[in-house]
């Protein structure tokens, strides 16, 4: 298992053009060639280390890609202008018209909408299944199936995929396992557990400053080059390329990822335990009560913890909204979608990030109206955060009066 993701990132050594400690930023869309022959060869894809045009690759994007490959322990990685840019490129690269996908039913709303609605244009169908039920997953595979797709820890229900077991299933059927590892960077080394392609929305924990949108695909060099192929690479031809300036800025933020993940995990574990002991319905993979607790524990790099996401069900959408507004007024965090920020972010997924999923399907998968998703921040005094949060809940009658804390 790759327990060395963080160390590997820090071991990478870069020198800027003038000996700077950060690599120089490539500020060009196009590159000169000393000979016309080299330009031709570069178009053909046979010249290592030559840059052609920044939609294809740029030095800054390659540096960030190297760090992401080190994070997941893959041969290579490509970076994209968004997580969805990465996801759509991978799917379109692996599937042809008429093909079939077996996907977890609890996935990011945008991914769900892409598979369910957009791929219809190509007569591509998806079976959305309970990814924790390996028998259902296996029975859903048909001769047309081109991939098994899931999130290591799912959005927003925090279901945990058994990556090693899914990988064995995929291998047996000769199809790739594609894992979106956005919720659990460092904690879960998806590629080391057998995923063939690992996707990240860099927008979230990896960048960690909520100032940009970006994505990545970590995979074999062969697959990363296929995505970039000038003739039939989905990444190259859809054009969801990350800007070099932004790639350089994400690389700098990524160097503190290990410290941030540990703190996110510690703070979330503390709050999850407290609120569960108060009798609230808390979902957090770090709690023994969570259905995926054992699976997570068996496949995690334990020093990074169970991640920064938890949910609390407060009973109704009205109550969820009232609590979120009050928590924002009390400066506990922001009523905002997304995750991985230094401040806590909260939203009600049923009416926001997962609203693409029809009501009856939401109910079937256990996505209730009163569910609040928390991305817990890097609060220095989590005890104080806990007290303030608890007082908000008492004020709204979610917790009983005698719980009010001074
Ligand atoms: C946010 C998110 C995405 C989409 O990423 P963008 O950078 O917003 O395009 C995909 N998967 C998961 C799990 C996410 O949380």
Coordinates of N, CA and C and ligand atoms in Angstrom, one line a residue, residues 81-87 107-111 149 151 153-155 180-183 199-204 212-215 338-339 373, ligand 1:
X81 N -9.3 21.5 -16.4 CA -9.9 22.8 -16.0 C -10.9 22.6 -14.9
X82 N -11.4 21.4 -14.7 CA -12.3 21.2 -13.6 C -12.4 19.7 -13.4
X83 N -13.0 19.3 -12.2 CA -13.2 17.9 -12.0 C -14.1 17.3 -13.1
X84 N -15.2 18.0 -13.4 CA -16.1 17.5 -14.5 C -15.3 17.4 -15.8
X85 N -14.4 18.3 -16.1 CA -13.6 18.2 -17.3 C -12.8 16.9 -17.3
X86 N -12.3 16.5 -16.1 CA -11.5 15.2 -16.0 C -12.5 14.0 -16.2
X87 N -13.6 14.1 -15.5 CA -14.6 13.0 -15.5 C -15.1 12.7 -16.9
X107 N -23.3 9.3 -6.3 CA -22.1 10.0 -6.8 C -22.4 11.5 -6.9
X108 N -21.4 12.3 -7.2 CA -21.5 13.7 -7.4 C -22.7 14.0 -8.3
X109 N -23.5 15.0 -8.0 CA -24.7 15.3 -8.9 C -24.3 15.6 -10.3
X110 N -23.2 16.3 -10.6 CA -22.8 16.6 -11.9 C -22.4 15.3 -12.7
X111 N -21.8 14.4 -12.1 CA -21.4 13.1 -12.7 C -22.6 12.3 -13.0
X149 N -17.6 2.5 -12.3 CA -17.3 3.9 -11.8 C -17.8 4.1 -10.4
X151 N -17.1 6.5 -6.4 CA -16.3 7.4 -5.6 C -15.8 6.6 -4.4
X153 N -15.2 7.6 -1.4 CA -16.2 7.9 -0.4 C -17.2 8.8 -1.1
X154 N -18.5 8.4 -1.0 CA -19.4 9.0 -2.0 C -20.0 10.3 -1.5
X155 N -20.4 11.1 -2.4 CA -21.0 12.3 -2.2 C -22.5 12.2 -2.4
X180 N -13.3 8.1 -8.4 CA -13.2 9.5 -8.0 C -12.9 9.6 -6.5
X181 N -11.7 10.1 -6.3 CA -11.1 10.1 -4.9 C -11.1 11.5 -4.3
X182 N -12.0 12.4 -4.8 CA -12.0 13.8 -4.3 C -12.2 13.9 -2.8
X183 N -13.0 13.0 -2.2 CA -13.3 13.2 -0.8 C -12.2 12.7 0.1
X199 N -9.6 9.8 -10.3 CA -10.0 11.2 -10.7 C -10.0 12.0 -9.4
X200 N -9.6 13.3 -9.5 CA -9.8 14.2 -8.4 C -10.4 15.5 -9.0
X201 N -11.3 16.1 -8.2 CA -11.7 17.5 -8.4 C -10.6 18.2 -7.5
X202 N -9.7 18.9 -8.1 CA -8.7 19.7 -7.3 C -9.3 20.9 -6.6
X203 N -10.5 21.2 -7.1 CA -11.3 22.3 -6.5 C -11.4 22.2 -5.0
X204 N -11.4 21.0 -4.5 CA -11.8 20.7 -3.1 C -10.5 20.7 -2.2
X212 N -10.5 28.4 -7.0 CA -10.4 28.0 -8.4 C -11.1 26.6 -8.6
X213 N -11.3 26.3 -9.8 CA -11.9 25.0 -10.2 C -10.9 24.3 -11.1
X214 N -10.6 23.0 -10.7 CA -9.6 22.3 -11.5 C -9.8 20.8 -11.2
X215 N -9.2 19.9 -12.1 CA -9.4 18.5 -11.9 C -8.1 17.7 -12.4
X338 N -19.5 22.9 -2.1 CA -18.1 22.7 -2.2 C -17.5 22.2 -0.8
X339 N -16.2 21.9 -0.8 CA -15.6 21.3 0.4 C -14.1 21.6 0.4
X373 N -24.8 18.5 4.8 CA -23.5 18.0 4.6 C -22.5 19.1 5.1
Ligands
LIG1 C1 -16.9 18.8 -6.9 C2 -16.9 17.4 -7.3 C3 -16.7 17.0 -8.6 C4 -16.7 18.0 -9.7 O1 -15.6 18.8 -9.7 P1 -15.5 20.3 -10.3 O2 -14.1 20.7 -10.0 O3 -16.6 21.1 -9.6 O4 -15.8 20.1 -11.8 C5 -16.6 15.6 -8.9 N1 -16.7 14.7 -8.0 C6 -16.8 15.0 -6.7 C7 -16.8 13.9 -5.6 C8 -16.9 16.4 -6.3 O5 -17.1 16.7 -5.0

